[in-house]
């Protein structure tokens, strides 16, 4: 079991964000046209929609965000979906270039902290990788930071119900909750916390880590 400091400092957090952006751009750059159109388990989004979404927060100005909100009639979730779908219409090479262009950027979407881009990259990176049958690693300390962010999320409101269970990471010192015990790598627990129970089990199996307990949040 890995034991490290409980909280990533800001510089380390951004270093991992840059690392995740770079490695995901490398993965995307080698995809075939058919792979870009692969459906993911993230709603009705294809690989290209998920990838495009990950380029937006660090590129859009506040003015663009306001315009997108107006177009979505004030619905935050609709704005996120619609803006991603519009950006996804760009050529694949341009989406990859946009992702590479934000390596080193510290720009954040309104009302968010640096924990949000980390959470987005870790979870959506798995949405893409699992849809393509790839295995993508998650740094345990980063996954723990993201899992804590989901666990404590108040604003923006957490869109996923917390599982009524005791979550125990098997690869790093992290435990939350009470009830029936669910044990697994913290990356899998992060996927469970973000409403992806089957992806959690699949990712744990792909990484060779044990996964025990119920899979579905209640």
JSON list of C-alpha atoms in Angstrom, two decimals:
[
{"chain": "A", "resi": 1, "resn": "UNK", "atom": "CA", "xyz": [0.00, 0.00, 0.00]},
{"chain": "A", "resi": 2, "resn": "UNK", "atom": "CA", "xyz": [1.25, 3.47, -0.88]},
{"chain": "A", "resi": 3, "resn": "UNK", "atom": "CA", "xyz": [1.14, 6.04, 1.91]},
{"chain": "A", "resi": 4, "resn": "UNK", "atom": "CA", "xyz": [1.73, 9.68, 0.95]},
{"chain": "A", "resi": 5, "resn": "UNK", "atom": "CA", "xyz": [0.61, 13.08, 2.16]},
{"chain": "A", "resi": 6, "resn": "UNK", "atom": "CA", "xyz": [-3.15, 13.41, 2.38]},
{"chain": "A", "resi": 7, "resn": "UNK", "atom": "CA", "xyz": [-3.38, 16.43, 0.09]},
{"chain": "A", "resi": 8, "resn": "UNK", "atom": "CA", "xyz": [-1.53, 17.27, -3.10]},
{"chain": "A", "resi": 9, "resn": "UNK", "atom": "CA", "xyz": [-0.03, 20.73, -3.02]},
{"chain": "A", "resi": 10, "resn": "UNK", "atom": "CA", "xyz": [-1.07, 23.05, -5.82]},
{"chain": "A", "resi": 11, "resn": "UNK", "atom": "CA", "xyz": [2.14, 22.74, -7.83]},
{"chain": "A", "resi": 12, "resn": "UNK", "atom": "CA", "xyz": [2.04, 18.94, -7.74]},
{"chain": "A", "resi": 13, "resn": "UNK", "atom": "CA", "xyz": [-1.65, 18.94, -8.64]},
{"chain": "A", "resi": 14, "resn": "UNK", "atom": "CA", "xyz": [-1.02, 21.07, -11.73]},
{"chain": "A", "resi": 15, "resn": "UNK", "atom": "CA", "xyz": [2.00, 18.94, -12.66]},
{"chain": "A", "resi": 16, "resn": "UNK", "atom": "CA", "xyz": [-0.26, 15.88, -12.75]},
{"chain": "A", "resi": 17, "resn": "UNK", "atom": "CA", "xyz": [-2.90, 17.77, -14.75]},
{"chain": "A", "resi": 18, "resn": "UNK", "atom": "CA", "xyz": [-0.25, 18.59, -17.35]},
{"chain": "A", "resi": 19, "resn": "UNK", "atom": "CA", "xyz": [0.95, 14.98, -17.35]},
{"chain": "A", "resi": 20, "resn": "UNK", "atom": "CA", "xyz": [-2.60, 13.70, -17.87]},
{"chain": "A", "resi": 21, "resn": "UNK", "atom": "CA", "xyz": [-3.28, 16.17, -20.68]},
{"chain": "A", "resi": 22, "resn": "UNK", "atom": "CA", "xyz": [-0.08, 15.17, -22.45]},
{"chain": "A", "resi": 23, "resn": "UNK", "atom": "CA", "xyz": [-0.57, 11.42, -22.13]},
{"chain": "A", "resi": 24, "resn": "UNK", "atom": "CA", "xyz": [-4.20, 11.64, -23.24]},
{"chain": "A", "resi": 25, "resn": "UNK", "atom": "CA", "xyz": [-3.21, 13.72, -26.28]},
{"chain": "A", "resi": 26, "resn": "UNK", "atom": "CA", "xyz": [-0.66, 11.02, -27.12]},
{"chain": "A", "resi": 27, "resn": "UNK", "atom": "CA", "xyz": [-3.37, 8.36, -26.92]},
{"chain": "A", "resi": 28, "resn": "UNK", "atom": "CA", "xyz": [-5.82, 10.35, -29.03]},
{"chain": "A", "resi": 29, "resn": "UNK", "atom": "CA", "xyz": [-3.24, 11.16, -31.68]},
{"chain": "A", "resi": 30, "resn": "UNK", "atom": "CA", "xyz": [-2.94, 7.50, -32.62]},
{"chain": "A", "resi": 31, "resn": "UNK", "atom": "CA", "xyz": [-6.67, 6.76, -32.99]},
{"chain": "A", "resi": 32, "resn": "UNK", "atom": "CA", "xyz": [-8.30, 5.70, -36.24]},
{"chain": "A", "resi": 33, "resn": "UNK", "atom": "CA", "xyz": [-11.31, 7.66, -37.59]},
{"chain": "A", "resi": 34, "resn": "UNK", "atom": "CA", "xyz": [-13.57, 4.82, -36.43]},
{"chain": "A", "resi": 35, "resn": "UNK", "atom": "CA", "xyz": [-12.15, 4.96, -32.89]},
{"chain": "A", "resi": 36, "resn": "UNK", "atom": "CA", "xyz": [-12.92, 8.67, -32.65]},
{"chain": "A", "resi": 37, "resn": "UNK", "atom": "CA", "xyz": [-16.59, 7.80, -33.18]},
{"chain": "A", "resi": 38, "resn": "UNK", "atom": "CA", "xyz": [-16.66, 5.04, -30.53]},
{"chain": "A", "resi": 39, "resn": "UNK", "atom": "CA", "xyz": [-19.52, 5.45, -28.01]},
{"chain": "A", "resi": 40, "resn": "UNK", "atom": "CA", "xyz": [-18.46, 5.81, -24.37]},
{"chain": "A", "resi": 41, "resn": "UNK", "atom": "CA", "xyz": [-20.35, 5.18, -21.16]},
{"chain": "A", "resi": 42, "resn": "UNK", "atom": "CA", "xyz": [-20.47, 8.92, -20.54]},
{"chain": "A", "resi": 43, "resn": "UNK", "atom": "CA", "xyz": [-24.08, 9.46, -21.57]},
{"chain": "A", "resi": 44, "resn": "UNK", "atom": "CA", "xyz": [-24.41, 9.68, -25.35]},
{"chain": "A", "resi": 45, "resn": "UNK", "atom": "CA", "xyz": [-20.92, 11.09, -25.86]},
{"chain": "A", "resi": 46, "resn": "UNK", "atom": "CA", "xyz": [-18.48, 9.56, -28.32]},
{"chain": "A", "resi": 47, "resn": "UNK", "atom": "CA", "xyz": [-14.73, 9.54, -27.77]},
{"chain": "A", "resi": 48, "resn": "UNK", "atom": "CA", "xyz": [-14.48, 12.80, -29.73]},
{"chain": "A", "resi": 49, "resn": "UNK", "atom": "CA", "xyz": [-17.15, 14.48, -27.57]},
{"chain": "A", "resi": 50, "resn": "UNK", "atom": "CA", "xyz": [-15.35, 13.53, -24.36]},
{"chain": "A", "resi": 51, "resn": "UNK", "atom": "CA", "xyz": [-11.99, 14.63, -25.75]},
{"chain": "A", "resi": 52, "resn": "UNK", "atom": "CA", "xyz": [-13.40, 17.97, -26.94]},
{"chain": "A", "resi": 53, "resn": "UNK", "atom": "CA", "xyz": [-15.00, 18.59, -23.54]},
{"chain": "A", "resi": 54, "resn": "UNK", "atom": "CA", "xyz": [-11.60, 18.29, -21.86]},
{"chain": "A", "resi": 55, "resn": "UNK", "atom": "CA", "xyz": [-10.23, 21.18, -23.94]},
{"chain": "A", "resi": 56, "resn": "UNK", "atom": "CA", "xyz": [-12.92, 23.72, -23.13]},
{"chain": "A", "resi": 57, "resn": "UNK", "atom": "CA", "xyz": [-12.48, 24.98, -19.56]},
{"chain": "A", "resi": 58, "resn": "UNK", "atom": "CA", "xyz": [-8.89, 26.08, -20.10]},
{"chain": "A", "resi": 59, "resn": "UNK", "atom": "CA", "xyz": [-9.59, 27.69, -23.49]},
{"chain": "A", "resi": 60, "resn": "UNK", "atom": "CA", "xyz": [-12.92, 29.48, -23.20]},
{"chain": "A", "resi": 61, "resn": "UNK", "atom": "CA", "xyz": [-12.95, 33.04, -21.90]},
{"chain": "A", "resi": 62, "resn": "UNK", "atom": "CA", "xyz": [-15.54, 34.13, -19.35]},
{"chain": "A", "resi": 63, "resn": "UNK", "atom": "CA", "xyz": [-17.32, 35.91, -22.18]},
{"chain": "A", "resi": 64, "resn": "UNK", "atom": "CA", "xyz": [-17.56, 32.66, -24.16]},
{"chain": "A", "resi": 65, "resn": "UNK", "atom": "CA", "xyz": [-18.86, 30.85, -21.10]},
{"chain": "A", "resi": 66, "resn": "UNK", "atom": "CA", "xyz": [-21.55, 33.49, -20.63]},
{"chain": "A", "resi": 67, "resn": "UNK", "atom": "CA", "xyz": [-22.59, 33.19, -24.27]},
{"chain": "A", "resi": 68, "resn": "UNK", "atom": "CA", "xyz": [-22.73, 29.41, -23.97]},
{"chain": "A", "resi": 69, "resn": "UNK", "atom": "CA", "xyz": [-24.89, 29.75, -20.84]},
{"chain": "A", "resi": 70, "resn": "UNK", "atom": "CA", "xyz": [-27.26, 32.07, -22.68]},
{"chain": "A", "resi": 71, "resn": "UNK", "atom": "CA", "xyz": [-27.52, 29.59, -25.55]},
{"chain": "A", "resi": 72, "resn": "UNK", "atom": "CA", "xyz": [-28.28, 26.85, -23.01]},
{"chain": "A", "resi": 73, "resn": "UNK", "atom": "CA", "xyz": [-30.91, 29.08, -21.33]},
{"chain": "A", "resi": 74, "resn": "UNK", "atom": "CA", "xyz": [-29.04, 29.00, -18.04]},
{"chain": "A", "resi": 75, "resn": "UNK", "atom": "CA", "xyz": [-28.88, 25.20, -17.80]},
{"chain": "A", "resi": 76, "resn": "UNK", "atom": "CA", "xyz": [-25.33, 24.34, -16.68]},
{"chain": "A", "resi": 77, "resn": "UNK", "atom": "CA", "xyz": [-25.45, 20.67, -17.72]},
{"chain": "A", "resi": 78, "resn": "UNK", "atom": "CA", "xyz": [-26.93, 21.53, -21.11]},
{"chain": "A", "resi": 79, "resn": "UNK", "atom": "CA", "xyz": [-24.21, 24.12, -21.61]},
{"chain": "A", "resi": 80, "resn": "UNK", "atom": "CA", "xyz": [-21.51, 21.53, -20.86]},
{"chain": "A", "resi": 81, "resn": "UNK", "atom": "CA", "xyz": [-23.03, 19.02, -23.26]},
{"chain": "A", "resi": 82, "resn": "UNK", "atom": "CA", "xyz": [-23.80, 21.44, -26.09]},
{"chain": "A", "resi": 83, "resn": "UNK", "atom": "CA", "xyz": [-20.41, 23.15, -25.99]},
{"chain": "A", "resi": 84, "resn": "UNK", "atom": "CA", "xyz": [-18.65, 19.77, -26.07]},
{"chain": "A", "resi": 85, "resn": "UNK", "atom": "CA", "xyz": [-20.70, 18.56, -29.03]},
{"chain": "A", "resi": 86, "resn": "UNK", "atom": "CA", "xyz": [-19.98, 21.77, -30.95]},
{"chain": "A", "resi": 87, "resn": "UNK", "atom": "CA", "xyz": [-16.24, 21.53, -30.26]},
{"chain": "A", "resi": 88, "resn": "UNK", "atom": "CA", "xyz": [-16.33, 17.85, -31.22]},
{"chain": "A", "resi": 89, "resn": "UNK", "atom": "CA", "xyz": [-17.26, 18.85, -34.77]},
{"chain": "A", "resi": 90, "resn": "UNK", "atom": "CA", "xyz": [-13.67, 20.05, -35.23]},
{"chain": "A", "resi": 91, "resn": "UNK", "atom": "CA", "xyz": [-11.23, 17.77, -37.08]},
{"chain": "A", "resi": 92, "resn": "UNK", "atom": "CA", "xyz": [-9.63, 15.18, -34.80]},
{"chain": "A", "resi": 93, "resn": "UNK", "atom": "CA", "xyz": [-6.18, 16.70, -35.29]},
{"chain": "A", "resi": 94, "resn": "UNK", "atom": "CA", "xyz": [-7.48, 20.08, -34.11]},
{"chain": "A", "resi": 95, "resn": "UNK", "atom": "CA", "xyz": [-9.01, 18.55, -30.97]},
{"chain": "A", "resi": 96, "resn": "UNK", "atom": "CA", "xyz": [-5.65, 16.97, -30.16]},
{"chain": "A", "resi": 97, "resn": "UNK", "atom": "CA", "xyz": [-3.88, 20.26, -30.85]},
{"chain": "A", "resi": 98, "resn": "UNK", "atom": "CA", "xyz": [-6.30, 22.09, -28.55]},
{"chain": "A", "resi": 99, "resn": "UNK", "atom": "CA", "xyz": [-5.59, 19.59, -25.78]},
{"chain": "A", "resi": 100, "resn": "UNK", "atom": "CA", "xyz": [-1.84, 19.99, -26.22]},
{"chain": "A", "resi": 101, "resn": "UNK", "atom": "CA", "xyz": [-2.21, 23.78, -26.28]},
{"chain": "A", "resi": 102, "resn": "UNK", "atom": "CA", "xyz": [-3.51, 23.85, -22.71]},
{"chain": "A", "resi": 103, "resn": "UNK", "atom": "CA", "xyz": [-0.61, 21.92, -21.20]},
{"chain": "A", "resi": 104, "resn": "UNK", "atom": "CA", "xyz": [0.79, 24.45, -18.74]},
{"chain": "A", "resi": 105, "resn": "UNK", "atom": "CA", "xyz": [-2.43, 26.48, -18.63]},
{"chain": "A", "resi": 106, "resn": "UNK", "atom": "CA", "xyz": [-3.81, 27.35, -15.20]},
{"chain": "A", "resi": 107, "resn": "UNK", "atom": "CA", "xyz": [-7.09, 28.78, -16.47]},
{"chain": "A", "resi": 108, "resn": "UNK", "atom": "CA", "xyz": [-10.16, 27.44, -14.67]},
{"chain": "A", "resi": 109, "resn": "UNK", "atom": "CA", "xyz": [-13.86, 27.36, -15.43]},
{"chain": "A", "resi": 110, "resn": "UNK", "atom": "CA", "xyz": [-15.90, 29.78, -13.28]},
{"chain": "A", "resi": 111, "resn": "UNK", "atom": "CA", "xyz": [-16.54, 28.58, -9.68]},
{"chain": "A", "resi": 112, "resn": "UNK", "atom": "CA", "xyz": [-14.02, 25.72, -9.94]},
{"chain": "A", "resi": 113, "resn": "UNK", "atom": "CA", "xyz": [-10.65, 24.92, -8.32]},
{"chain": "A", "resi": 114, "resn": "UNK", "atom": "CA", "xyz": [-7.64, 23.03, -9.73]},
{"chain": "A", "resi": 115, "resn": "UNK", "atom": "CA", "xyz": [-9.21, 19.84, -8.38]},
{"chain": "A", "resi": 116, "resn": "UNK", "atom": "CA", "xyz": [-11.87, 19.96, -11.12]},
{"chain": "A", "resi": 117, "resn": "UNK", "atom": "CA", "xyz": [-9.55, 19.63, -14.15]},
{"chain": "A", "resi": 118, "resn": "UNK", "atom": "CA", "xyz": [-7.76, 16.79, -12.37]},
{"chain": "A", "resi": 119, "resn": "UNK", "atom": "CA", "xyz": [-11.07, 15.04, -11.66]},
{"chain": "A", "resi": 120, "resn": "UNK", "atom": "CA", "xyz": [-12.24, 15.59, -15.25]},
{"chain": "A", "resi": 121, "resn": "UNK", "atom": "CA", "xyz": [-9.04, 14.24, -16.78]},
{"chain": "A", "resi": 122, "resn": "UNK", "atom": "CA", "xyz": [-8.82, 11.16, -14.59]},
{"chain": "A", "resi": 123, "resn": "UNK", "atom": "CA", "xyz": [-12.45, 10.11, -15.02]},
{"chain": "A", "resi": 124, "resn": "UNK", "atom": "CA", "xyz": [-12.96, 11.12, -18.65]},
{"chain": "A", "resi": 125, "resn": "UNK", "atom": "CA", "xyz": [-9.58, 9.65, -19.54]},
{"chain": "A", "resi": 126, "resn": "UNK", "atom": "CA", "xyz": [-10.96, 6.32, -18.35]},
{"chain": "A", "resi": 127, "resn": "UNK", "atom": "CA", "xyz": [-14.22, 6.89, -20.26]},
{"chain": "A", "resi": 128, "resn": "UNK", "atom": "CA", "xyz": [-12.13, 7.11, -23.41]},
{"chain": "A", "resi": 129, "resn": "UNK", "atom": "CA", "xyz": [-9.67, 4.32, -22.63]},
{"chain": "A", "resi": 130, "resn": "UNK", "atom": "CA", "xyz": [-12.27, 1.78, -21.52]},
{"chain": "A", "resi": 131, "resn": "UNK", "atom": "CA", "xyz": [-14.45, 2.50, -24.55]},
{"chain": "A", "resi": 132, "resn": "UNK", "atom": "CA", "xyz": [-11.44, 1.70, -26.74]},
{"chain": "A", "resi": 133, "resn": "UNK", "atom": "CA", "xyz": [-10.41, -1.41, -24.80]},
{"chain": "A", "resi": 134, "resn": "UNK", "atom": "CA", "xyz": [-7.25, 0.29, -23.53]},
{"chain": "A", "resi": 135, "resn": "UNK", "atom": "CA", "xyz": [-5.73, 0.22, -20.06]},
{"chain": "A", "resi": 136, "resn": "UNK", "atom": "CA", "xyz": [-4.89, 3.68, -18.75]},
{"chain": "A", "resi": 137, "resn": "UNK", "atom": "CA", "xyz": [-3.12, 4.09, -15.42]},
{"chain": "A", "resi": 138, "resn": "UNK", "atom": "CA", "xyz": [-4.24, 6.50, -12.70]},
{"chain": "A", "resi": 139, "resn": "UNK", "atom": "CA", "xyz": [-1.68, 7.88, -10.22]},
{"chain": "A", "resi": 140, "resn": "UNK", "atom": "CA", "xyz": [-3.04, 6.74, -6.81]},
{"chain": "A", "resi": 141, "resn": "UNK", "atom": "CA", "xyz": [-2.31, 10.05, -5.05]},
{"chain": "A", "resi": 142, "resn": "UNK", "atom": "CA", "xyz": [-4.09, 11.97, -7.82]},
{"chain": "A", "resi": 143, "resn": "UNK", "atom": "CA", "xyz": [-7.05, 9.58, -7.79]},
{"chain": "A", "resi": 144, "resn": "UNK", "atom": "CA", "xyz": [-7.30, 9.98, -4.03]},
{"chain": "A", "resi": 145, "resn": "UNK", "atom": "CA", "xyz": [-7.33, 13.77, -4.35]},
{"chain": "A", "resi": 146, "resn": "UNK", "atom": "CA", "xyz": [-10.10, 13.52, -6.97]},
{"chain": "A", "resi": 147, "resn": "UNK", "atom": "CA", "xyz": [-12.08, 11.02, -4.86]},
{"chain": "A", "resi": 148, "resn": "UNK", "atom": "CA", "xyz": [-11.90, 13.39, -1.90]},
{"chain": "A", "resi": 149, "resn": "UNK", "atom": "CA", "xyz": [-13.13, 16.21, -4.12]},
{"chain": "A", "resi": 150, "resn": "UNK", "atom": "CA", "xyz": [-16.16, 14.15, -5.16]},
{"chain": "A", "resi": 151, "resn": "UNK", "atom": "CA", "xyz": [-16.81, 13.09, -1.56]},
{"chain": "A", "resi": 152, "resn": "UNK", "atom": "CA", "xyz": [-16.82, 16.68, -0.26]},
{"chain": "A", "resi": 153, "resn": "UNK", "atom": "CA", "xyz": [-18.36, 18.37, -3.32]},
{"chain": "A", "resi": 154, "resn": "UNK", "atom": "CA", "xyz": [-21.02, 20.95, -2.52]},
{"chain": "A", "resi": 155, "resn": "UNK", "atom": "CA", "xyz": [-20.67, 23.47, -5.33]},
{"chain": "A", "resi": 156, "resn": "UNK", "atom": "CA", "xyz": [-20.95, 22.82, -8.15]},
{"chain": "A", "resi": 157, "resn": "UNK", "atom": "CA", "xyz": [-23.50, 20.30, -6.82]},
{"chain": "A", "resi": 158, "resn": "UNK", "atom": "CA", "xyz": [-22.33, 16.70, -6.93]},
{"chain": "A", "resi": 159, "resn": "UNK", "atom": "CA", "xyz": [-24.36, 15.00, -9.72]},
{"chain": "A", "resi": 160, "resn": "UNK", "atom": "CA", "xyz": [-23.79, 11.48, -8.36]},
{"chain": "A", "resi": 161, "resn": "UNK", "atom": "CA", "xyz": [-25.23, 9.95, -5.16]},
{"chain": "A", "resi": 162, "resn": "UNK", "atom": "CA", "xyz": [-22.64, 8.78, -2.67]},
{"chain": "A", "resi": 163, "resn": "UNK", "atom": "CA", "xyz": [-22.66, 5.00, -2.19]},
{"chain": "A", "resi": 164, "resn": "UNK", "atom": "CA", "xyz": [-23.99, 3.89, 1.20]},
{"chain": "A", "resi": 165, "resn": "UNK", "atom": "CA", "xyz": [-20.90, 1.85, 1.86]},
{"chain": "A", "resi": 166, "resn": "UNK", "atom": "CA", "xyz": [-17.47, 1.91, 3.45]},
{"chain": "A", "resi": 167, "resn": "UNK", "atom": "CA", "xyz": [-14.94, 2.51, 0.69]},
{"chain": "A", "resi": 168, "resn": "UNK", "atom": "CA", "xyz": [-11.45, 1.16, 1.35]},
{"chain": "A", "resi": 169, "resn": "UNK", "atom": "CA", "xyz": [-8.59, 1.73, -1.09]},
{"chain": "A", "resi": 170, "resn": "UNK", "atom": "CA", "xyz": [-6.19, -1.18, -1.46]},
{"chain": "A", "resi": 171, "resn": "UNK", "atom": "CA", "xyz": [-3.32, 0.74, -3.08]},
{"chain": "A", "resi": 172, "resn": "UNK", "atom": "CA", "xyz": [-3.15, 3.88, -0.93]},
{"chain": "A", "resi": 173, "resn": "UNK", "atom": "CA", "xyz": [-4.25, 5.02, 2.53]},
{"chain": "A", "resi": 174, "resn": "UNK", "atom": "CA", "xyz": [-7.86, 6.17, 1.94]},
{"chain": "A", "resi": 175, "resn": "UNK", "atom": "CA", "xyz": [-11.14, 5.17, 3.58]},
{"chain": "A", "resi": 176, "resn": "UNK", "atom": "CA", "xyz": [-14.51, 6.92, 3.53]},
{"chain": "A", "resi": 177, "resn": "UNK", "atom": "CA", "xyz": [-18.11, 6.16, 4.46]},
{"chain": "A", "resi": 178, "resn": "UNK", "atom": "CA", "xyz": [-19.88, 3.49, 6.48]},
{"chain": "A", "resi": 179, "resn": "UNK", "atom": "CA", "xyz": [-21.81, 0.33, 5.73]},
{"chain": "A", "resi": 180, "resn": "UNK", "atom": "CA", "xyz": [-21.04, -2.65, 3.51]},
{"chain": "A", "resi": 181, "resn": "UNK", "atom": "CA", "xyz": [-17.36, -2.60, 2.62]},
{"chain": "A", "resi": 182, "resn": "UNK", "atom": "CA", "xyz": [-16.17, -2.06, -0.94]},
{"chain": "A", "resi": 183, "resn": "UNK", "atom": "CA", "xyz": [-12.44, -2.62, -1.42]},
{"chain": "A", "resi": 184, "resn": "UNK", "atom": "CA", "xyz": [-10.42, -1.84, -4.51]},
{"chain": "A", "resi": 185, "resn": "UNK", "atom": "CA", "xyz": [-7.79, 0.48, -5.99]},
{"chain": "A", "resi": 186, "resn": "UNK", "atom": "CA", "xyz": [-8.58, 4.12, -5.38]},
{"chain": "A", "resi": 187, "resn": "UNK", "atom": "CA", "xyz": [-8.92, 4.71, -9.14]},
{"chain": "A", "resi": 188, "resn": "UNK", "atom": "CA", "xyz": [-11.77, 2.21, -9.25]},
{"chain": "A", "resi": 189, "resn": "UNK", "atom": "CA", "xyz": [-13.37, 3.81, -6.19]},
{"chain": "A", "resi": 190, "resn": "UNK", "atom": "CA", "xyz": [-13.18, 7.17, -7.98]},
{"chain": "A", "resi": 191, "resn": "UNK", "atom": "CA", "xyz": [-15.07, 5.71, -10.94]},
{"chain": "A", "resi": 192, "resn": "UNK", "atom": "CA", "xyz": [-17.66, 4.28, -8.55]},
{"chain": "A", "resi": 193, "resn": "UNK", "atom": "CA", "xyz": [-18.06, 7.68, -6.89]},
{"chain": "A", "resi": 194, "resn": "UNK", "atom": "CA", "xyz": [-18.65, 9.33, -10.26]},
{"chain": "A", "resi": 195, "resn": "UNK", "atom": "CA", "xyz": [-21.53, 7.03, -11.16]},
{"chain": "A", "resi": 196, "resn": "UNK", "atom": "CA", "xyz": [-19.57, 4.42, -13.15]},
{"chain": "A", "resi": 197, "resn": "UNK", "atom": "CA", "xyz": [-19.91, 1.16, -11.16]},
{"chain": "A", "resi": 198, "resn": "UNK", "atom": "CA", "xyz": [-19.32, -1.19, -14.09]},
{"chain": "A", "resi": 199, "resn": "UNK", "atom": "CA", "xyz": [-16.34, 0.86, -15.26]},
{"chain": "A", "resi": 200, "resn": "UNK", "atom": "CA", "xyz": [-14.98, 0.67, -11.70]},
{"chain": "A", "resi": 201, "resn": "UNK", "atom": "CA", "xyz": [-15.08, -3.12, -11.71]},
{"chain": "A", "resi": 202, "resn": "UNK", "atom": "CA", "xyz": [-13.69, -3.32, -15.25]},
{"chain": "A", "resi": 203, "resn": "UNK", "atom": "CA", "xyz": [-10.82, -0.94, -14.51]},
{"chain": "A", "resi": 204, "resn": "UNK", "atom": "CA", "xyz": [-9.88, -2.85, -11.35]},
{"chain": "A", "resi": 205, "resn": "UNK", "atom": "CA", "xyz": [-9.87, -6.11, -13.30]},
{"chain": "A", "resi": 206, "resn": "UNK", "atom": "CA", "xyz": [-7.77, -4.62, -16.10]},
{"chain": "A", "resi": 207, "resn": "UNK", "atom": "CA", "xyz": [-5.17, -3.40, -13.60]},
{"chain": "A", "resi": 208, "resn": "UNK", "atom": "CA", "xyz": [-5.08, -6.73, -11.78]},
{"chain": "A", "resi": 209, "resn": "UNK", "atom": "CA", "xyz": [-6.18, -5.24, -8.46]},
{"chain": "A", "resi": 210, "resn": "UNK", "atom": "CA", "xyz": [-8.76, -6.93, -6.23]},
{"chain": "A", "resi": 211, "resn": "UNK", "atom": "CA", "xyz": [-12.33, -5.58, -6.26]},
{"chain": "A", "resi": 212, "resn": "UNK", "atom": "CA", "xyz": [-14.75, -6.77, -3.60]},
{"chain": "A", "resi": 213, "resn": "UNK", "atom": "CA", "xyz": [-18.21, -5.67, -2.52]},
{"chain": "A", "resi": 214, "resn": "UNK", "atom": "CA", "xyz": [-21.27, -4.19, -4.18]},
{"chain": "A", "resi": 215, "resn": "UNK", "atom": "CA", "xyz": [-20.69, -2.18, -7.35]},
{"chain": "A", "resi": 216, "resn": "UNK", "atom": "CA", "xyz": [-23.78, 0.03, -7.53]},
{"chain": "A", "resi": 217, "resn": "UNK", "atom": "CA", "xyz": [-24.32, 3.25, -5.50]},
{"chain": "A", "resi": 218, "resn": "UNK", "atom": "CA", "xyz": [-27.65, 3.39, -3.67]}
]
